[in-house]
Coordinates of C-alpha atoms and ligand atoms in Angstrom, one line a residue:
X8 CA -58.2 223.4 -103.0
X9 CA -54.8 221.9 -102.7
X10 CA -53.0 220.9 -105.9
X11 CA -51.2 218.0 -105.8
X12 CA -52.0 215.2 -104.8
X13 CA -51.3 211.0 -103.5
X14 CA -53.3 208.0 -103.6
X15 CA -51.9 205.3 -101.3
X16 CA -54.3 201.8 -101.4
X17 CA -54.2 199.1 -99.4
X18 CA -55.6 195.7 -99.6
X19 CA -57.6 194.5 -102.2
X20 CA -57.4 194.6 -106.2
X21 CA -60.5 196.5 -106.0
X22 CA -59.4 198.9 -104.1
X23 CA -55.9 199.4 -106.4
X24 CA -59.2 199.5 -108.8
X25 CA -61.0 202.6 -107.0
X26 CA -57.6 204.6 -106.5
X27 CA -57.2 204.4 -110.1
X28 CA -60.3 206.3 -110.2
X29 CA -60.1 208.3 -107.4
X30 CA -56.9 209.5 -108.7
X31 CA -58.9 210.1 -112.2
X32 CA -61.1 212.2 -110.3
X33 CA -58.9 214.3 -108.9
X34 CA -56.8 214.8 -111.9
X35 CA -60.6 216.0 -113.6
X36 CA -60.5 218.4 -111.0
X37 CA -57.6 219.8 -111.9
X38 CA -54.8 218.4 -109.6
X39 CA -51.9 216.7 -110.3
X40 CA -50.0 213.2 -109.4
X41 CA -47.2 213.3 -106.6
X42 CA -45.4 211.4 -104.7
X43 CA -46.1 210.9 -100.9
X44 CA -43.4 213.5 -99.4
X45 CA -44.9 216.5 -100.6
X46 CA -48.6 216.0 -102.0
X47 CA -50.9 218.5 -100.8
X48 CA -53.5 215.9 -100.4
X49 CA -52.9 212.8 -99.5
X50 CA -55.6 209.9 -99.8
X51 CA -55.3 206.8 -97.4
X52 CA -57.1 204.3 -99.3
X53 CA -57.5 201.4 -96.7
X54 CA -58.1 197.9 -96.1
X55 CA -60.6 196.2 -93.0
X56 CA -59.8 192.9 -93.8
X57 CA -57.9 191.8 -90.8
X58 CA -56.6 194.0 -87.6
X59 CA -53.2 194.4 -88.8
X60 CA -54.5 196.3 -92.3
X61 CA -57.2 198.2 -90.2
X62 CA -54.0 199.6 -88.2
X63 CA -52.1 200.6 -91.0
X64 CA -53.9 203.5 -91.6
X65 CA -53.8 205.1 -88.5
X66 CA -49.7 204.5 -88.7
X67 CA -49.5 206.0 -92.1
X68 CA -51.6 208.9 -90.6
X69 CA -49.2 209.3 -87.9
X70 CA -45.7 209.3 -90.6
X71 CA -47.5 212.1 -92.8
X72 CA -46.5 214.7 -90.2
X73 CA -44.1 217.2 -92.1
X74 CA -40.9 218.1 -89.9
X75 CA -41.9 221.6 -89.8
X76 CA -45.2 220.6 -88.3
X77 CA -47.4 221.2 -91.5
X78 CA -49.5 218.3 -93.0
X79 CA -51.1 217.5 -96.3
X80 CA -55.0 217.8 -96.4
X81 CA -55.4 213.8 -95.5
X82 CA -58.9 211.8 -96.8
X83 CA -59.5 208.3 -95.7
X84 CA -61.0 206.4 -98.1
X85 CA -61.8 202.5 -98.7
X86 CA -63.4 200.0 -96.1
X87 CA -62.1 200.9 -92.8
X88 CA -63.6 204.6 -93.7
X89 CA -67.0 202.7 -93.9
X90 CA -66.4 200.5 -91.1
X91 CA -65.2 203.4 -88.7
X92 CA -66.7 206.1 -90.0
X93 CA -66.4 209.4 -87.5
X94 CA -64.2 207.0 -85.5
X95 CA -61.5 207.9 -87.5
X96 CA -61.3 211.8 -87.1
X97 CA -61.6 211.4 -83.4
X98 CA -58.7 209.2 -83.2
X99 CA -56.7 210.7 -85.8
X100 CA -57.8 214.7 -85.6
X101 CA -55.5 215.2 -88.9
X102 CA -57.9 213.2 -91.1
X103 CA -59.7 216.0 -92.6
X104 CA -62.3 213.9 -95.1
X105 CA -63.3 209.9 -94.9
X106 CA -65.2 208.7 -97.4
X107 CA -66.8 205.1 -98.1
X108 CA -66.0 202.8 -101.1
X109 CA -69.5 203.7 -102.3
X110 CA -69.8 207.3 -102.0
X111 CA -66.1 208.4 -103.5
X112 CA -67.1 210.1 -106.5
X113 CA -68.4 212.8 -103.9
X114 CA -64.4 213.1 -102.5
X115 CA -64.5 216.6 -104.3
X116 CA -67.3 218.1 -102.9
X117 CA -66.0 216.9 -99.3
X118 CA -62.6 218.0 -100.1
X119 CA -64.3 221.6 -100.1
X120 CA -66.3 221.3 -97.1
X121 CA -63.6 220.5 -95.5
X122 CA -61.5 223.5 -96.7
X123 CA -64.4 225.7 -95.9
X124 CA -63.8 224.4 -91.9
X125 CA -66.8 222.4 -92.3
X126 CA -67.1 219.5 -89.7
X127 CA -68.9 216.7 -91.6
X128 CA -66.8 216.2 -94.4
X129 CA -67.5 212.2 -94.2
X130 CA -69.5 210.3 -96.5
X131 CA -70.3 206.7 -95.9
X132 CA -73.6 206.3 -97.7
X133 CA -74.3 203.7 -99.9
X134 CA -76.2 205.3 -102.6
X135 CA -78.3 203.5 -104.8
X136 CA -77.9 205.7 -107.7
X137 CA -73.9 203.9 -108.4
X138 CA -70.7 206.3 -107.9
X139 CA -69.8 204.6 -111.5
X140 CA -72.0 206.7 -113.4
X141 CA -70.7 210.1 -111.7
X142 CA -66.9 209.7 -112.4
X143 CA -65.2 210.8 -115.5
X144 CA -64.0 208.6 -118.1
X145 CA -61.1 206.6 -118.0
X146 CA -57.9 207.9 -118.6
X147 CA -54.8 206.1 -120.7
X148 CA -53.3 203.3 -119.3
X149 CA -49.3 203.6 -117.9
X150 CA -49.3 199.5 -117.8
X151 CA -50.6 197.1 -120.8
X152 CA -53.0 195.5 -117.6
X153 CA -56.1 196.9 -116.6
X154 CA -58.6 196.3 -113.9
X155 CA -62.4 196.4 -114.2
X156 CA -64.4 196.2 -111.6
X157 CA -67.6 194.6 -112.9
X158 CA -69.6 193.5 -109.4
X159 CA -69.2 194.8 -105.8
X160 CA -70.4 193.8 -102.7
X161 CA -71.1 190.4 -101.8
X162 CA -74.1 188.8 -99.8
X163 CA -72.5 185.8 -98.6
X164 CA -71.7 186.6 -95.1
X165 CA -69.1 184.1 -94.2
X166 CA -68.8 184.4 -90.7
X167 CA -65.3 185.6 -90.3
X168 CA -65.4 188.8 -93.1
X169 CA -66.3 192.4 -93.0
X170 CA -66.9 192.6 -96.5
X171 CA -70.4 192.3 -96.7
X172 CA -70.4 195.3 -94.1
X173 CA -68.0 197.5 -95.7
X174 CA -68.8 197.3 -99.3
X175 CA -72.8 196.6 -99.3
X176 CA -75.1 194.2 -101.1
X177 CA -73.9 192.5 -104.3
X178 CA -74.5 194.6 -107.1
X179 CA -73.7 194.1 -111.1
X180 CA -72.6 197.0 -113.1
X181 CA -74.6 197.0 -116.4
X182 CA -73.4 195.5 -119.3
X183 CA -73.2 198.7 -121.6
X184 CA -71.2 200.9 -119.6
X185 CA -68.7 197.8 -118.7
X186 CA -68.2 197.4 -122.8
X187 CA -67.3 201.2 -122.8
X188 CA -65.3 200.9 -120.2
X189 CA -63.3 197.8 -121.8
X190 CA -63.3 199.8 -124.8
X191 CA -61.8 202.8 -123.5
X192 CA -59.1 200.5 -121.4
X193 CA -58.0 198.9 -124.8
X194 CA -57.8 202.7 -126.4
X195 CA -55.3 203.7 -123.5
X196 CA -53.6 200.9 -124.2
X197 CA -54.6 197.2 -122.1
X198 CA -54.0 193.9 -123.4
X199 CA -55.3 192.5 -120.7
X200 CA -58.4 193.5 -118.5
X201 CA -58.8 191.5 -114.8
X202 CA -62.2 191.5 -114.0
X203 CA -62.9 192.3 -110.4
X204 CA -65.6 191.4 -107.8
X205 CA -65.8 190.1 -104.2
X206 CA -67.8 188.0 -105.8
X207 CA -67.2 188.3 -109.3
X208 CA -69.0 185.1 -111.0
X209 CA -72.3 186.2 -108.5
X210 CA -72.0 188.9 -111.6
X211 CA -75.0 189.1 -113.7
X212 CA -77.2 191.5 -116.1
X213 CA -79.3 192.0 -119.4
X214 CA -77.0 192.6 -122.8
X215 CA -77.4 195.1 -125.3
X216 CA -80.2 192.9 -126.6
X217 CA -82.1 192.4 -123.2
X218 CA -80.8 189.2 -122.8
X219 CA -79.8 187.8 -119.1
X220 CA -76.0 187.1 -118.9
X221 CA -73.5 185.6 -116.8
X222 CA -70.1 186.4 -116.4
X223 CA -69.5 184.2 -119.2
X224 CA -71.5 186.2 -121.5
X225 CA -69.7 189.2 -120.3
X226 CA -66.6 187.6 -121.2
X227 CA -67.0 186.6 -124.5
X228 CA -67.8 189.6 -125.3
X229 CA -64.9 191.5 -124.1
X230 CA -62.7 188.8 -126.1
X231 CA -64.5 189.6 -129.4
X232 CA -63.2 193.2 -128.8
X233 CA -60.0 194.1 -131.1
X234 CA -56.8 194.7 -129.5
X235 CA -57.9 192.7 -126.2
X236 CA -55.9 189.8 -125.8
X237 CA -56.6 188.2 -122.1
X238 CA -59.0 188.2 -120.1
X239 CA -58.9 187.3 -116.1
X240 CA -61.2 187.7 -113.4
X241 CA -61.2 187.5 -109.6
X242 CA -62.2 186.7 -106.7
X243 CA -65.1 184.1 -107.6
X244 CA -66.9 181.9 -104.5
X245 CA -67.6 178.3 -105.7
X246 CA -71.4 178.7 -105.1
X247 CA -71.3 181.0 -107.8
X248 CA -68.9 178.8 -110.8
X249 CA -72.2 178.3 -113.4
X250 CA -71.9 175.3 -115.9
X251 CA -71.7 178.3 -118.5
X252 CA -68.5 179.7 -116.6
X253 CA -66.9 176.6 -116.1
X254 CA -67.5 175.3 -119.9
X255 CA -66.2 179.0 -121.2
X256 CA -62.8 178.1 -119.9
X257 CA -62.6 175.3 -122.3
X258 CA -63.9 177.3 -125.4
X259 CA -62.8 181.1 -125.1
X260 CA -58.7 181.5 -126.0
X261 CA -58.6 185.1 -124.8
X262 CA -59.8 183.6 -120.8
X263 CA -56.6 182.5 -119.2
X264 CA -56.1 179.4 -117.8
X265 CA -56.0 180.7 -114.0
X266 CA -59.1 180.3 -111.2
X267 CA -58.8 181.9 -108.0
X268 CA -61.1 180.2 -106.0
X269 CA -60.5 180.5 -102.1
X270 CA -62.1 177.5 -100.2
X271 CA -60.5 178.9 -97.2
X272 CA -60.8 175.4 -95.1
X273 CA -60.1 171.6 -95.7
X274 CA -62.3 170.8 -93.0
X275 CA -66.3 170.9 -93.3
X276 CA -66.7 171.6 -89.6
X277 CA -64.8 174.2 -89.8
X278 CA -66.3 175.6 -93.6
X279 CA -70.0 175.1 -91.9
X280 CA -69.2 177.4 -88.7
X281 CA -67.6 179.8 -91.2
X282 CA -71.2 179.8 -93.2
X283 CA -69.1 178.9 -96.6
X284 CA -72.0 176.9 -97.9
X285 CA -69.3 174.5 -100.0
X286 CA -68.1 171.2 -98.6
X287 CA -64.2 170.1 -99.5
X288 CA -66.3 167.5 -101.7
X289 CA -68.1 170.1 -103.4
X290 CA -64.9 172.3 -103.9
X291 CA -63.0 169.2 -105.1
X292 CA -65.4 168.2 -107.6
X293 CA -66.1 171.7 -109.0
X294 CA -61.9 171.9 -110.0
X295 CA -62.6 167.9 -111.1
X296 CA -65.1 169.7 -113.8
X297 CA -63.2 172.9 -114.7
X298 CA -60.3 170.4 -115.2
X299 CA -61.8 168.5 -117.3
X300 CA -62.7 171.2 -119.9
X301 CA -58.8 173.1 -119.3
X302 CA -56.9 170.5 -117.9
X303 CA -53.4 173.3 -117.6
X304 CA -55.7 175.3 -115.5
X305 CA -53.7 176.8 -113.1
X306 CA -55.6 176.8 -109.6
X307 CA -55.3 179.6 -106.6
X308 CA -56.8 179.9 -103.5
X309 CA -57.1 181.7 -100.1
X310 CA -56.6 180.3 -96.7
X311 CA -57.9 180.7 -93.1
X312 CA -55.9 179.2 -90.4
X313 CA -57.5 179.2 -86.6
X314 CA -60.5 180.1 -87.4
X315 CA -62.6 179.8 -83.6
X316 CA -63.0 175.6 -82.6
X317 CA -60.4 174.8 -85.2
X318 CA -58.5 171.4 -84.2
X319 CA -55.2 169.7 -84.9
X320 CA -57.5 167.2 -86.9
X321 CA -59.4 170.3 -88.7
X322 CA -55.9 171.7 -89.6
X323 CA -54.3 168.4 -90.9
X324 CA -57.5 168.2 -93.0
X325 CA -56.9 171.4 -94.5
X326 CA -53.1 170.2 -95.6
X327 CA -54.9 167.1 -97.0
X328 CA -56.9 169.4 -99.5
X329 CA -53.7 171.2 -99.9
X330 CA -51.8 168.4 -101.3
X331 CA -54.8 167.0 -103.2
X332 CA -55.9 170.2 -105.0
X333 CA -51.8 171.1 -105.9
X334 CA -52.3 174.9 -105.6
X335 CA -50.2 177.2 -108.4
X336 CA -50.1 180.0 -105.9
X337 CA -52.4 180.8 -102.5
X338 CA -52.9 183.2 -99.8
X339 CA -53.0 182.5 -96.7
X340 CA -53.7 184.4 -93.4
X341 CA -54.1 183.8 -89.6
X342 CA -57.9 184.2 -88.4
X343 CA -57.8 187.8 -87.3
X344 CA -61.1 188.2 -85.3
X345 CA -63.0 191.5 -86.7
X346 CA -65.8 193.4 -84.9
X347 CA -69.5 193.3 -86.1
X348 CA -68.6 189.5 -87.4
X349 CA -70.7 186.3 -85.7
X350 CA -66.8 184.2 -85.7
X351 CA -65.4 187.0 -83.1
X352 CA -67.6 186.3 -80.5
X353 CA -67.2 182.4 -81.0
X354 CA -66.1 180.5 -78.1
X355 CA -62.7 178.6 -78.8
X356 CA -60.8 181.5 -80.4
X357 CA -57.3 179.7 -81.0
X358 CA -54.1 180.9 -79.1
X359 CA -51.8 182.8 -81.3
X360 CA -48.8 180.3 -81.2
X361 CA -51.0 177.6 -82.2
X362 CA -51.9 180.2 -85.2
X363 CA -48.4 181.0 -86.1
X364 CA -47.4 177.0 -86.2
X365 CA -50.5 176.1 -88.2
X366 CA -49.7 178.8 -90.8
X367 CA -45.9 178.3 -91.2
X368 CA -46.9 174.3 -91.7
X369 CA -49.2 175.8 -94.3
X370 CA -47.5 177.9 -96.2
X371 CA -44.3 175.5 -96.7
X372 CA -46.7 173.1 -98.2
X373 CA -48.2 175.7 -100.1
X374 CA -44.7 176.7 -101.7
X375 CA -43.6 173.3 -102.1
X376 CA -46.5 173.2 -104.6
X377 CA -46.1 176.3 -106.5
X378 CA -42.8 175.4 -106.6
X379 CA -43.7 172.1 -108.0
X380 CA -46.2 174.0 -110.8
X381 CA -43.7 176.3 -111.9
X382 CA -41.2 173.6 -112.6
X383 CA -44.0 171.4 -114.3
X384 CA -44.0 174.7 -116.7
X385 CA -40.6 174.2 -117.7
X386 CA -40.2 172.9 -121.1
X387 CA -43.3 174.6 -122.1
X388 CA -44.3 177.6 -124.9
X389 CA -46.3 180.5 -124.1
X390 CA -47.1 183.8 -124.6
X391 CA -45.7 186.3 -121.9
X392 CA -47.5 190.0 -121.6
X393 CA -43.9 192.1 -120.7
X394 CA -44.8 194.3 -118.0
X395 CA -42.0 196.0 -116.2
X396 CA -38.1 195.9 -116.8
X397 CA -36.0 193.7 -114.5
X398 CA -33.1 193.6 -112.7
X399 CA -30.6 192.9 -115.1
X400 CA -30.2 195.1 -118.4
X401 CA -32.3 194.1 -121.7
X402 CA -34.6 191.6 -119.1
X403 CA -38.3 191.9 -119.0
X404 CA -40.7 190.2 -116.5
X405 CA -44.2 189.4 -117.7
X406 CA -46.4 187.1 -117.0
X407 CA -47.6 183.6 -118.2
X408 CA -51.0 182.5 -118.9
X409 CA -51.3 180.6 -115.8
X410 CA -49.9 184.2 -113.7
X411 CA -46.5 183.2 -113.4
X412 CA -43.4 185.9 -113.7
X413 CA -41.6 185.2 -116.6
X414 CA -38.2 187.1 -116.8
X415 CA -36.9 187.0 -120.5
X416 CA -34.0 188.3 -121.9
X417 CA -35.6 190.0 -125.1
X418 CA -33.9 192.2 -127.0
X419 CA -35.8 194.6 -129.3
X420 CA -39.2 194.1 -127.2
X421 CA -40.7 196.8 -125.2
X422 CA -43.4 196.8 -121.9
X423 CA -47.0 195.9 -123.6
X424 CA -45.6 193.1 -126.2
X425 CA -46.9 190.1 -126.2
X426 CA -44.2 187.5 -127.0
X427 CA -43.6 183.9 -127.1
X428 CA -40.9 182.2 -125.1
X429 CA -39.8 179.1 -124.1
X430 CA -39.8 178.4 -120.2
X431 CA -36.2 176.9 -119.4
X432 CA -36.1 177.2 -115.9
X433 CA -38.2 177.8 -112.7
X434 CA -38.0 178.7 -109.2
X435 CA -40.4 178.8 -106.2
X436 CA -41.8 182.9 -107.3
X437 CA -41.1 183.1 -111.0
X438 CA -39.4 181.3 -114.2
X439 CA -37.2 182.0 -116.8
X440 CA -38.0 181.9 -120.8
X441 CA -36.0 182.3 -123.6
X442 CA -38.1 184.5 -126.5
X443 CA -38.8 182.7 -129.6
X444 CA -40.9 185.6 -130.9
X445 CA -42.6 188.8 -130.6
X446 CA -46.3 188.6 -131.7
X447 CA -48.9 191.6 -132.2
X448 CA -51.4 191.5 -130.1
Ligands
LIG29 N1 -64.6 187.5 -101.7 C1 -63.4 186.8 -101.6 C2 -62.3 187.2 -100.8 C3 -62.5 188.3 -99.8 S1 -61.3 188.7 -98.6 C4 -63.8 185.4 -101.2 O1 -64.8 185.1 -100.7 O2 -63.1 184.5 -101.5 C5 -59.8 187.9 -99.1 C6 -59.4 186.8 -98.2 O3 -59.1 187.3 -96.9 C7 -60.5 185.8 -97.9 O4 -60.6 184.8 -98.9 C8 -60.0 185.2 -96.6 O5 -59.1 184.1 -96.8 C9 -59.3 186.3 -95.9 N2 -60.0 186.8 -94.8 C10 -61.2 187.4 -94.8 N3 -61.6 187.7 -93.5 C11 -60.6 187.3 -92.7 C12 -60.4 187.4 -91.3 N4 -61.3 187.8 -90.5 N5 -59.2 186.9 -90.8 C13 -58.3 186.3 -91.7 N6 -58.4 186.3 -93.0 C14 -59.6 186.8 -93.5
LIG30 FE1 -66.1 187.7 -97.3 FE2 -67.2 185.4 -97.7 FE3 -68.1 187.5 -99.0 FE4 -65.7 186.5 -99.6 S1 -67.7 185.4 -99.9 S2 -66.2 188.6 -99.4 S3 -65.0 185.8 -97.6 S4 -68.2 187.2 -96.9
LIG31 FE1 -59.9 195.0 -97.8 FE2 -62.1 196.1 -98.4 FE3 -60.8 194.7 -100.2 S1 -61.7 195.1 -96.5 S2 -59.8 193.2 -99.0 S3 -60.1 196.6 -99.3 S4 -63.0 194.8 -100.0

């Protein structure tokens, strides 16, 4: 067995989620962290969201050639290992194991099939019996955040998205073992857990007592645990934003005051062909209610443009919600048509240039709003969670309840404090405060 070894993820939070454990793993199994250069394994964690992630992998594959010839023992792991399967090792002969998001916690046991010359070193099952309860414990934290991934999968099927293919059937990870897992996040040190889903507010099980919770449930619990001082959690679908959720943002002080909710389209032509099953009405109305209850909530979204039939009128629609919503921060992509999905055999697929102008019209609305939040914040008082040093000596960069880098000049703080500070001045990606004091968390 080799005995060092790399994790490199792609795409999603969840997936920065699973390397975490798949490094966990590996370290149970006796190997070590390395960088890149000179791991002897090296696992490709990767992303089938849109063509240009799918690709990246089989670039990476191609850079971890050694000059002298050799290579590290290579695994591909995460979505495009489930999408592609044996695929992969027949157009990249180095990839000695792939294994799906589902099925990781057996990356040891094909690690040594494949050492032993063995030819079916891939696993893309998706078990029923979860890889949760097979991998070790988790470790101590090197950052005061922490993810948790508390549902996976996602039965939606919006008409564009290989998630439903890649990562299976909505499932909720019991409540106990969630609690443990908090608990044994805030032991290695997090302030602050993010919990993660596709569809993370579809999340739902029985409590210690046997009764049925939501997400909300889940959450006020997690906040009654000592040393736990935020809470976040993403990606939710507005289909799935219960009364209960929406009314916890007004009454729980540990659940910051931040919704990502992606509605992807301003147009309801558009949202019906994509099978969202939310109009803009419904989507509007929804943030009219979660405002009401937390009216500093700081909103996020995710956008599509040139999805298949989409028309000037669709598009200007889409800038309408834009400006009416007043988005803190968004992501937004060109329609990238994926195989397996209904939307990539749709008539009307949009010309590329048309993509390209739509999305740069986007996106400079889109920062001309978050631009717009972040100076709304100045002049406010908040706590910041320091997470990293910055650029210039005795600065630290946190961030704000509502997700915002904050770089504050704070002498005698450290990475993990929580502090207060005064926001003085903001630009389009991050402010600035001025500490007024360090608090324990
Ligand atoms: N479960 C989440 C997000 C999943 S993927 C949700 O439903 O909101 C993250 C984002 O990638 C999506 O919100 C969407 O905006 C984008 N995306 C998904 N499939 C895509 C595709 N085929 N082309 C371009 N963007 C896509
Ligand atoms: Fe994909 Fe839609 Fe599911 Fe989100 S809700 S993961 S966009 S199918
Ligand atoms: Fe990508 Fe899979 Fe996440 S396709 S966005 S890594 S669920």
């Amino acid at each position: 067995m080799s005995k060092t070894f790399h994790v490199k993820s792609f795409g999603c939070q969840m997936n920065v989620y699973d390397g975490e454990r798949m490094a966990e793993l590996m370290e149970a199994e006796g190997m070590a962290a390395s960088d890149k250069a000179d791991a002897d394994l090296v696992i490709l964690n990767t992303c089938h969201i849109r063509e240009r992630a799918a690709e990246k992998v089989y670039s990476e594959i191609g850079r971890l050639r050694r000059d002298d010839g050799s290579k590290p023992v290579i695994a591909v792991a995460g979505c495009v290992a489930q999408a592609e399967g044996a695929e992969i090792t027949k157009r990249a002969p180095s990839v000695d194991v792939v294994v799906g998001p589902q099925a990781y916690h057996r990356l040891p046991e094909l690690l040594r099939k494949a050492a032993a010359g063995g030819k079916d070193a891939l696993d893309t099952d998706m078990p029923a019996i979860s890889k949760f309860g097979a991998l070790p414990k988790r470790g101590k934290q090197a950052r005061p955040t922490a993810f948790l991934t508390v549902q996976e999968g996602c039965d939606k099927f919006c008409t564009y998205c290989v998630v439903p293919y890649t990562r299976g059937a909505e499932i909720s990870r019991p409540w106990g073992t969630l609690i443990d897992e908090a608990k044994a996040l805030i032991d290695g040190g997090a302030k602050e857990i993010t919990l993660l889903g596709q569809n993370v507010n579809a999340w739902s099980a029985e409590d210690d007592k046997g009764r049925e919770q939501g997400l909300e449930g889940l959450i006020r619990a997690l906040a009654a645990l000592p040393g736990l001082a935020r809470i976040r959690y993403t990606t939710s679908h507005p289909n799935d934003m219960s009364e209960g959720l929406i009314a916890a943002h007004g009454e729980i002080d540990a659940l910051m005051p931040f919704l990502h909710l992606p509605v992807q389209s301003g147009s309801d032509r558009i949202l019906k062909a994509m099978n969202r099953s939310h109009t803009t009405q419904s989507y509007l109305k929804l943030l009219d209610r979660v405002r009401a209850v937390r009216p500093d909530i700081a909103v996020s979204g995710d956008f599509i443009v040139g999805f298949p039939g989409e028309t000037d009128q669709d598009f200007e629609d889409t800038l309408q919600l834009v400006r009416d919503t007043g988005y803190a921060q968004a992501f937004s992509f060109k329609y990238s048509p994926r195989p397996g999905t209904p939307a990539a055999d749709m008539d009307d697929q949009i010309a590329p240039a048309v993509m390209d102008e739509r999305l740069q019209r986007l996106q400079a609305q889109l920062n001309i709003d978050q631009h717009a939040f972040n100076m709304k914040s100045v002049g406010r008082r908040c706590d910041v969670l320091l997470e990293r040093s910055g650029r210039k000596a005795g600065q630290l960069v946190g961030k704000s309840p509502w997700l915002q880098s904050v770089h504050v000049e704070a002498d005698g703080a450290a990475i993990g404090d929580l502090v207060t500070v005064d926001l003085v001045d903001a630009g389009p990606n991050s402010l600035a405060g001025e500490c007024v004091m360090r608090k324990a968390a």
